[in-house]
PDB file of C-alpha atoms in Angstrom:
ATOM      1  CA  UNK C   1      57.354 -55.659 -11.521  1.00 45.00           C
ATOM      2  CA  UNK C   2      54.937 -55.203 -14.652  1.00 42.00           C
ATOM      3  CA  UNK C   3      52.459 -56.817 -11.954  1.00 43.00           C
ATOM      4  CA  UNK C   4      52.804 -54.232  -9.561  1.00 45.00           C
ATOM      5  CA  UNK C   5      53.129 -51.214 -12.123  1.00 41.00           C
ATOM      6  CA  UNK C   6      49.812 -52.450 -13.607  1.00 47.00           C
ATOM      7  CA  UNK C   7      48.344 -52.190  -9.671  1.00 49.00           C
ATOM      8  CA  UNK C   8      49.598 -48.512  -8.946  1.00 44.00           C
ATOM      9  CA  UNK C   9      47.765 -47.363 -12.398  1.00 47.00           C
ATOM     10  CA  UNK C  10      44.630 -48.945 -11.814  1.00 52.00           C
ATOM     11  CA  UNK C  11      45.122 -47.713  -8.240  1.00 46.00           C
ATOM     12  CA  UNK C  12      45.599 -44.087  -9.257  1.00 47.00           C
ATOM     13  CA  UNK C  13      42.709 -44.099 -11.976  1.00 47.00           C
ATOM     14  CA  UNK C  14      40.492 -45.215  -8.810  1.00 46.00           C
ATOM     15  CA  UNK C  15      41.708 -42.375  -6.640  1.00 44.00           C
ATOM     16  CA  UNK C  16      41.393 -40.109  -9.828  1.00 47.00           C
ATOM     17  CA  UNK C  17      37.942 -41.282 -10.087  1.00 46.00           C
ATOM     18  CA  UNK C  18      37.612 -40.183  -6.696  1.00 43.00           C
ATOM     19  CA  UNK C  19      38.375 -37.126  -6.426  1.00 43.00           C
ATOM     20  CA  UNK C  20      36.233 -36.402  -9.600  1.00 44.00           C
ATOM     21  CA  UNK C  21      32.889 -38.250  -8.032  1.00 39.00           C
ATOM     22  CA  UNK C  22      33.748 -35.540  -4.594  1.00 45.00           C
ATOM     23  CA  UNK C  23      33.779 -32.619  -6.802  1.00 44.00           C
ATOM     24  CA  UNK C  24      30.636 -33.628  -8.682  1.00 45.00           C
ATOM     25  CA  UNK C  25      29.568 -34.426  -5.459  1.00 44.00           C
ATOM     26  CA  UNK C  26      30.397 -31.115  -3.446  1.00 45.00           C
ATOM     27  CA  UNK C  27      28.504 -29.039  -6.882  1.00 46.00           C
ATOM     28  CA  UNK C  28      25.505 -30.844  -6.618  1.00 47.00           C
ATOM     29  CA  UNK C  29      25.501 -30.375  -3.250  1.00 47.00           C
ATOM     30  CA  UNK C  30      26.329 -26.839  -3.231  1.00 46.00           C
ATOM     31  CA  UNK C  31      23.205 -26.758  -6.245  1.00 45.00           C
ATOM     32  CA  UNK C  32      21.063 -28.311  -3.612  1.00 44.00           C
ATOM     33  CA  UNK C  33      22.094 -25.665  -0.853  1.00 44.00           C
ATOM     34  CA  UNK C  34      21.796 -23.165  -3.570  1.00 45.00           C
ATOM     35  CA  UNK C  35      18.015 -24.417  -4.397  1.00 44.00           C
ATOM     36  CA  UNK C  36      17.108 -24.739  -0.326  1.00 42.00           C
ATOM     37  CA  UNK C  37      18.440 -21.161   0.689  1.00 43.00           C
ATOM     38  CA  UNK C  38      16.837 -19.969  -2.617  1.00 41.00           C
ATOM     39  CA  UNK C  39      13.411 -21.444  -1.544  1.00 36.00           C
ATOM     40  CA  UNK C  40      13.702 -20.045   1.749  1.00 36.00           C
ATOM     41  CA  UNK C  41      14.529 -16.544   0.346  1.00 37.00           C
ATOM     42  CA  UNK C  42      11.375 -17.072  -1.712  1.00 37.00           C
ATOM     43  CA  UNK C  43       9.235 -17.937   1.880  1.00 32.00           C
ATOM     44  CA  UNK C  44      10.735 -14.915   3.585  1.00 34.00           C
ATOM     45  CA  UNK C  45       9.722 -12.632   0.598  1.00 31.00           C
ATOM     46  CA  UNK C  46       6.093 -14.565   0.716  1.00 29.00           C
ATOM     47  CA  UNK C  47       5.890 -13.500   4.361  1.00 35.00           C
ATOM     48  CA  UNK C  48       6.794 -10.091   3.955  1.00 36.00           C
ATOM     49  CA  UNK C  49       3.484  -9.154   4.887  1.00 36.00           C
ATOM     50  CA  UNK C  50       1.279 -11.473   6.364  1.00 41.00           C
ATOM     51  CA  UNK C  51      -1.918 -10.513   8.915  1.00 42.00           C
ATOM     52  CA  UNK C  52      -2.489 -12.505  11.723  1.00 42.00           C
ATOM     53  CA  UNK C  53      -5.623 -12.269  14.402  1.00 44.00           C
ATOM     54  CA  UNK C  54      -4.726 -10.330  17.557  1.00 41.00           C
ATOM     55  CA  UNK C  55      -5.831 -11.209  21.151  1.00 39.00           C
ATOM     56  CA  UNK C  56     -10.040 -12.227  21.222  1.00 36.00           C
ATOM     57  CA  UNK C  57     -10.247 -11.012  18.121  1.00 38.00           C
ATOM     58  CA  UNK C  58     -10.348  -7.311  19.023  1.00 40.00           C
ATOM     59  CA  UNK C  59      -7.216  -6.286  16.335  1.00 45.00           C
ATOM     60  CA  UNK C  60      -5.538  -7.846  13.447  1.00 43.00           C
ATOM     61  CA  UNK C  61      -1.322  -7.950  13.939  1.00 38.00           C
ATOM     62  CA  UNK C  62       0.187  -6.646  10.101  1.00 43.00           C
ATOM     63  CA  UNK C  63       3.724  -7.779  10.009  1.00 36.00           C
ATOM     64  CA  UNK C  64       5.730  -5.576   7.591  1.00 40.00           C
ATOM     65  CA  UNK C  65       8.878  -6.404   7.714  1.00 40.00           C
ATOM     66  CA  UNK C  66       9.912  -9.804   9.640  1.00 41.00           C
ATOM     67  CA  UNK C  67      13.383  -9.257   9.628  1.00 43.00           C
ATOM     68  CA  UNK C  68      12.954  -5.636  11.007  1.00 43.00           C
ATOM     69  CA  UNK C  69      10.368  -6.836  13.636  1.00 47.00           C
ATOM     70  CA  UNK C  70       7.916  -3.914  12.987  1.00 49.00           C
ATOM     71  CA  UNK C  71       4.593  -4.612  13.128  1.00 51.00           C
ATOM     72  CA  UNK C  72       0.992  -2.801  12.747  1.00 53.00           C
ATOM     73  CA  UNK C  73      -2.627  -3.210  14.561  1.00 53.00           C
ATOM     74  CA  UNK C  74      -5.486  -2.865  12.423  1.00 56.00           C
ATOM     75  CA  UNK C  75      -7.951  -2.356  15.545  1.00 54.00           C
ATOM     76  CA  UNK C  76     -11.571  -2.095  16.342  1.00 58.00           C
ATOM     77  CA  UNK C  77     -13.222   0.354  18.423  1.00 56.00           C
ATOM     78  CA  UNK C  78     -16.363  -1.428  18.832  1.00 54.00           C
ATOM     79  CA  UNK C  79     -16.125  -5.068  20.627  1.00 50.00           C
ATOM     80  CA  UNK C  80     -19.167  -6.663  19.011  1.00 53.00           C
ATOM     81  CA  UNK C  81     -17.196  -5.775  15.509  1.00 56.00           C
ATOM     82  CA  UNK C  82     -16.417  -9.290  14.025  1.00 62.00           C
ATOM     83  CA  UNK C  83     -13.129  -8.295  12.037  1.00 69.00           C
ATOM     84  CA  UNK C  84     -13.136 -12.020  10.282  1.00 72.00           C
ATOM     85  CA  UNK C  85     -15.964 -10.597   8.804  1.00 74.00           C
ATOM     86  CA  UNK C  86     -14.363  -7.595   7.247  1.00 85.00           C
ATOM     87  CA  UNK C  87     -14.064  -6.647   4.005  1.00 92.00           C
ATOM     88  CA  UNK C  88     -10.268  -7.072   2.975  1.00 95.00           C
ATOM     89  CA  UNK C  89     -10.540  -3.650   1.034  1.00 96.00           C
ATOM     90  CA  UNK C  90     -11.695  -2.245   4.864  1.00 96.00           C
ATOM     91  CA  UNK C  91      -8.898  -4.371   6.501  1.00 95.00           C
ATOM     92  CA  UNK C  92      -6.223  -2.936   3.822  1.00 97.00           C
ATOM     93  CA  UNK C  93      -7.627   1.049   4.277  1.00 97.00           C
ATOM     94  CA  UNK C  94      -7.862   0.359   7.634  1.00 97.00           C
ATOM     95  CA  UNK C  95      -3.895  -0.327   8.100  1.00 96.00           C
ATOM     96  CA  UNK C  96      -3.287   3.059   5.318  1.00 97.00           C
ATOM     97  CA  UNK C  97      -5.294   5.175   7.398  1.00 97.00           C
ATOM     98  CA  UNK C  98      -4.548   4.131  10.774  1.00 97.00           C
ATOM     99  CA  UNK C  99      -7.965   4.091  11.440  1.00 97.00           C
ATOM    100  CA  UNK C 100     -10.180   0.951  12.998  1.00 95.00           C
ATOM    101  CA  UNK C 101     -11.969  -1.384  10.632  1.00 95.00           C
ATOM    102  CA  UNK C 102     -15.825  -0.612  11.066  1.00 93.00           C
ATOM    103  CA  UNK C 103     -15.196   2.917  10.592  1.00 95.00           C
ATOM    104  CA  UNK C 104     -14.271   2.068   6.676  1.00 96.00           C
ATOM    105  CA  UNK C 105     -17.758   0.957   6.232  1.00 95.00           C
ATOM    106  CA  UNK C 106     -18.155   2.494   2.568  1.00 97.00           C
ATOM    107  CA  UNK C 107     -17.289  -0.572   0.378  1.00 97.00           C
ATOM    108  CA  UNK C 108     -17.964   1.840  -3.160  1.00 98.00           C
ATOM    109  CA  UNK C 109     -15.752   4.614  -1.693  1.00 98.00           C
ATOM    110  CA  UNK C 110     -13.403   2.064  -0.753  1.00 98.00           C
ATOM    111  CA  UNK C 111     -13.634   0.272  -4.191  1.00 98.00           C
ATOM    112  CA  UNK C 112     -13.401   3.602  -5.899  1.00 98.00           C
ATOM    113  CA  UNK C 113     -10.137   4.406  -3.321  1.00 98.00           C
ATOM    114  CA  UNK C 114      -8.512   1.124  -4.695  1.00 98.00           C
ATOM    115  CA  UNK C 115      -9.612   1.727  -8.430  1.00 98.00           C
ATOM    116  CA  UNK C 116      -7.606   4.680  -8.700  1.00 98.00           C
ATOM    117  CA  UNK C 117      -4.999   4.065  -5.947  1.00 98.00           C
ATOM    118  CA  UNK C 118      -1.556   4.688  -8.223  1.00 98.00           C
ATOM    119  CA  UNK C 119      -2.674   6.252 -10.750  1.00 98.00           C
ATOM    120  CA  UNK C 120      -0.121   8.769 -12.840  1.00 98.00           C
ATOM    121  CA  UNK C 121      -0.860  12.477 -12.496  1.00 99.00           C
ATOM    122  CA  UNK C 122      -0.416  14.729 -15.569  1.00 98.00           C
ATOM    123  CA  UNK C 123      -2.512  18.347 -15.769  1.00 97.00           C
ATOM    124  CA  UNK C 124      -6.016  18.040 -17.576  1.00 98.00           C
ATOM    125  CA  UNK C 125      -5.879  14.252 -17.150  1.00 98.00           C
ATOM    126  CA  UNK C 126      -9.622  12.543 -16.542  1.00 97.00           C
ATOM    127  CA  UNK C 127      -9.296   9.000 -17.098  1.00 98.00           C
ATOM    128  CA  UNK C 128      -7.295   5.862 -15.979  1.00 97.00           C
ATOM    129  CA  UNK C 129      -4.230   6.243 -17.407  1.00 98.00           C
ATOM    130  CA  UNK C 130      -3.593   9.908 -15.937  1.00 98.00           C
ATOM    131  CA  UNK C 131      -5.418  12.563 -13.997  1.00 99.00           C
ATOM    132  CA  UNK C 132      -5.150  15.887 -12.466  1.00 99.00           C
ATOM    133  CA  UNK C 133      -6.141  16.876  -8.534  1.00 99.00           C
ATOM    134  CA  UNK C 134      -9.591  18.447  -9.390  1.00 99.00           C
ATOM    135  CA  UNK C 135     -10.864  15.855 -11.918  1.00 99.00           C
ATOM    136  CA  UNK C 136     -10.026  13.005  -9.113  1.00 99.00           C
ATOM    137  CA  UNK C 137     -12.628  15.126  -6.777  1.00 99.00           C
ATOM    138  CA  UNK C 138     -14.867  15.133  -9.448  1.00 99.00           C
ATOM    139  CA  UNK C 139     -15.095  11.576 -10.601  1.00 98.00           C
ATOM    140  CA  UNK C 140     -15.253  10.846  -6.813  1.00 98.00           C
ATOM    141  CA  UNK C 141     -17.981  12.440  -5.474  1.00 98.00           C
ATOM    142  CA  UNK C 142     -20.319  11.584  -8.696  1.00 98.00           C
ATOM    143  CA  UNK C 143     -19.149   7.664  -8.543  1.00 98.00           C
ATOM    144  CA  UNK C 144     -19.771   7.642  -5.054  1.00 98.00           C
ATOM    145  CA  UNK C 145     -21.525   9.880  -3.919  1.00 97.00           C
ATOM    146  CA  UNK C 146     -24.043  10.889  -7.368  1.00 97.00           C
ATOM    147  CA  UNK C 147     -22.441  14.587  -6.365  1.00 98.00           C
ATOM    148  CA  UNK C 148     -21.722  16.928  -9.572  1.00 98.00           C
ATOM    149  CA  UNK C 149     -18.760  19.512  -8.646  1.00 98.00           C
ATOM    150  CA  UNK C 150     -17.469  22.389 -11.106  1.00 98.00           C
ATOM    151  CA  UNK C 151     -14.441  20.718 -12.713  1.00 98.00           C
ATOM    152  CA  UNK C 152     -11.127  22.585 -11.508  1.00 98.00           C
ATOM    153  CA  UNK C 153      -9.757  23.257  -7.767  1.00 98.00           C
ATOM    154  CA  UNK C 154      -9.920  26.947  -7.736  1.00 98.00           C
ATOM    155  CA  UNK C 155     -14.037  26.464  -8.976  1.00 98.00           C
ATOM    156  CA  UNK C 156     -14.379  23.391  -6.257  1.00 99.00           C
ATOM    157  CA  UNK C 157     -13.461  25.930  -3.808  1.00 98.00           C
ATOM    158  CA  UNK C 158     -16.000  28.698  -4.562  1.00 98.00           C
ATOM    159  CA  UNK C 159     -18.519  25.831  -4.864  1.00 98.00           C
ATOM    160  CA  UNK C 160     -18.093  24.200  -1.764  1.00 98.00           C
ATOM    161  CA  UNK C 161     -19.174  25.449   1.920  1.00 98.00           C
ATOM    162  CA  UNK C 162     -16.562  25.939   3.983  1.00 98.00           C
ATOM    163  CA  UNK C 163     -16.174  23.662   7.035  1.00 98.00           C
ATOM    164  CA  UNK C 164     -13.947  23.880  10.436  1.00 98.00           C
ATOM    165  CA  UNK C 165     -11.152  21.147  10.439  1.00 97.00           C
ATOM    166  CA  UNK C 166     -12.943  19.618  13.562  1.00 97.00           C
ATOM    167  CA  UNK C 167     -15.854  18.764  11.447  1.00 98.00           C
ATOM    168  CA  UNK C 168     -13.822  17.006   9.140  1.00 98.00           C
ATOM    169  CA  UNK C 169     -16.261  14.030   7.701  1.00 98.00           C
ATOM    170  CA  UNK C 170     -15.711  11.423   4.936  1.00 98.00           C
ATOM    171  CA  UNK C 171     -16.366  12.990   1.348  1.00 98.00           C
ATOM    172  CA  UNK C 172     -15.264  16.418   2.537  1.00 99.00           C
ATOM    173  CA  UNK C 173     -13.084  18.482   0.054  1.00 99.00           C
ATOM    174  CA  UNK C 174      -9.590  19.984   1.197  1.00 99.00           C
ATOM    175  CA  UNK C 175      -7.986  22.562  -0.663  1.00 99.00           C
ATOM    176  CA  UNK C 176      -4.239  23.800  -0.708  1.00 99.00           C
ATOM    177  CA  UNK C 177      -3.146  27.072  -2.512  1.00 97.00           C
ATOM    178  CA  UNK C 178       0.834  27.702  -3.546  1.00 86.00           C
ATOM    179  CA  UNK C 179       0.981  31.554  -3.211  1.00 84.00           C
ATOM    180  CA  UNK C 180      -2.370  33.095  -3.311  1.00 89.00           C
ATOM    181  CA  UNK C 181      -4.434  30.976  -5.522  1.00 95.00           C
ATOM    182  CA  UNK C 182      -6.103  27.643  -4.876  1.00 98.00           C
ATOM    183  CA  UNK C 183      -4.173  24.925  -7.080  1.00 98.00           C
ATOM    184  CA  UNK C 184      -4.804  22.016  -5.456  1.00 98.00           C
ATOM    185  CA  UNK C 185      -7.907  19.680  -4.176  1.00 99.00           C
ATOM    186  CA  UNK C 186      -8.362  16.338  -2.169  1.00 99.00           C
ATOM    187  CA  UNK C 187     -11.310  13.812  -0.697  1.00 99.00           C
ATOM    188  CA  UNK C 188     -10.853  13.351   3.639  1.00 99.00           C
ATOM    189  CA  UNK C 189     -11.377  10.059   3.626  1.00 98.00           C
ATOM    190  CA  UNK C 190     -10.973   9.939   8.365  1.00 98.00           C
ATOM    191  CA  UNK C 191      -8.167  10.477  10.714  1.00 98.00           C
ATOM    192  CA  UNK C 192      -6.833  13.504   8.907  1.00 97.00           C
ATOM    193  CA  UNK C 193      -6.123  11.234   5.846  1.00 98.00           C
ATOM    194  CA  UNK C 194      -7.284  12.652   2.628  1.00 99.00           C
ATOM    195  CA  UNK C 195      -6.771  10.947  -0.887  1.00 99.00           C
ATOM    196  CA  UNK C 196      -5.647  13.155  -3.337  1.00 99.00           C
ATOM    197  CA  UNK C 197      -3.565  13.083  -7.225  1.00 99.00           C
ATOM    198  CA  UNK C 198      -0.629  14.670  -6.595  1.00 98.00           C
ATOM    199  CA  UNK C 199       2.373  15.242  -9.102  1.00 96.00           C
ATOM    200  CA  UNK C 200       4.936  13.343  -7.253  1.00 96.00           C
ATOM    201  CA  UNK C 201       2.984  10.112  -6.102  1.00 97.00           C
ATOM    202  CA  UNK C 202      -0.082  10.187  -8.387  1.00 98.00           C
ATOM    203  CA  UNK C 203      -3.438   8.946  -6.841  1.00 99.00           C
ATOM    204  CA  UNK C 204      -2.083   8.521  -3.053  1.00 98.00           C
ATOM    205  CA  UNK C 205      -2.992   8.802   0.396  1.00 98.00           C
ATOM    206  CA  UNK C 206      -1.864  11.355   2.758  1.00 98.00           C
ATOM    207  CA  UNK C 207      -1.700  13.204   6.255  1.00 98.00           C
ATOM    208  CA  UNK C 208      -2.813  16.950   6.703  1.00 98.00           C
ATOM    209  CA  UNK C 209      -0.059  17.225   8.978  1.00 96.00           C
ATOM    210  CA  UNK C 210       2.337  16.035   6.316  1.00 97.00           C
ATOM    211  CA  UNK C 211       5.612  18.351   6.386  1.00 97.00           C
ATOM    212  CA  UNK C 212       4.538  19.774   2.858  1.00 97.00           C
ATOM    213  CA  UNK C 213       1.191  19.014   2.314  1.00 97.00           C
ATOM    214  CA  UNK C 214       0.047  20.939   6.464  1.00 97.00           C
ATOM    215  CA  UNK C 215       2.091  23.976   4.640  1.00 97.00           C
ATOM    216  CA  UNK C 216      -0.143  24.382   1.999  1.00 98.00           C
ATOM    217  CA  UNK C 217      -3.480  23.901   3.534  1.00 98.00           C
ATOM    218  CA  UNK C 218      -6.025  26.271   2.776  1.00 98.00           C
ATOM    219  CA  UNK C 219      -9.048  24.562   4.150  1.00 98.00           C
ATOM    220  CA  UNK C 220     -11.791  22.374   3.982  1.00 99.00           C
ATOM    221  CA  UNK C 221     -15.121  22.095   1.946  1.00 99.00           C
ATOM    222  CA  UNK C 222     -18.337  20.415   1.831  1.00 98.00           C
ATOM    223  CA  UNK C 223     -20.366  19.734  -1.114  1.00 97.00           C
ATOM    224  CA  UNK C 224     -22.797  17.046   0.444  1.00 84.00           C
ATOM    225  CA  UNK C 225     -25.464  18.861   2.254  1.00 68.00           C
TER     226      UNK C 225
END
């Protein structure tokens, strides 16, 4: 009897044991899964955007958002454009303007675009950590352009010759007024894109036709004669 009393102890210590080894067992495992799904969650965000050659070369494929399945061509109008040769800066401007590669062929502009691209807005600012509308113009057109402009909008206005929107050209200023006055000033970079500080994005890119911005448009300038 003691015999067989001894054999159902050890016998439950075993299963005991057991059940202890599957829990460790199932944790580490669900650690592992934890680790792999965590891993591929860091792949996915890796891919987020990722640009891929198009067909013969003629257009890169940007894919935004995988999961969504939207995607964006970053194109080129002329065939003999190699666009594996491309500047990235002209690749990335190229997909923010909607415009095709070879057209962004001003690497200082572009440099100058990127620079400031984010930059806080505050009223009198002139330097990297914040700036105003007219002193973005400014520094512009004398960093790339060795072009000295009066300093605010309203001035920038006067200064400049005006130009129809159909002969809109790169380094062109565009003015908007609230009420009567001019108050605000930005550098067409193509495609009715113009790159402007503006109080609620800072140094950004934007549309004419944008549902505020086409309501305020007062015109267009040109300093570079």
């Amino acid at each position: 009897m003691k015999v067989r009393l001894t054999q159902i102890i050890s016998l439950l210590l075993i299963l005991s044991g057991c059940k202890s080894l599957q829990r460790s067992t199932a944790r580490n495992n669900t650690s592992t899964t934890q680790t792999t799904a965590s891993k591929k969650t860091d792949s996915k965000f890796l891919n987020e955007v990722a640009i891929r050659p198009g067909e013969k070369n003629s257009n890169y494929i940007v894919h935004s958002s995988p999961a969504s399945g939207s995607t964006k061509s970053v194109s080129s109008n002329n065939s003999s454009f190699n666009l594996e040769k491309a500047d990235w800066l002209q690749i990335k401007y190229a997909i923010m303007t909607d415009m095709p590669v070879e057209q962004l062929n001003n690497l200082t502009l572009l440099k100058q675009m990127d620079h400031w691209m984010g930059t806080r807005y505050c009223f009198g600012g002139d330097d990297e950590d914040c700036i105003d509308c007219s002193a973005f113009t400014q520094t512009l057109l004398h960093s790339v352009y060795g072009i000295d402009i009066p300093r605010t909008a309203k001035e920038q206005f006067t200064f400049a010759t005006r130009i129809e929107d159909r002969d809109l050209q790169e380094g062109d200023l565009v003015f908007f007024r609230t009420g009567r006055s001019i108050t605000h000033v930005g550098m067409y970079v193509g495609n009715y894109k113009f790159i402007h500080a503006a109080t609620s994005t800072g140094v950004a890119i934007t549309d004419l036709n944008d549902a505020y911005w086409g309501r305020k448009y007062a015109g267009a300038g040109r300093v570079m004669h």
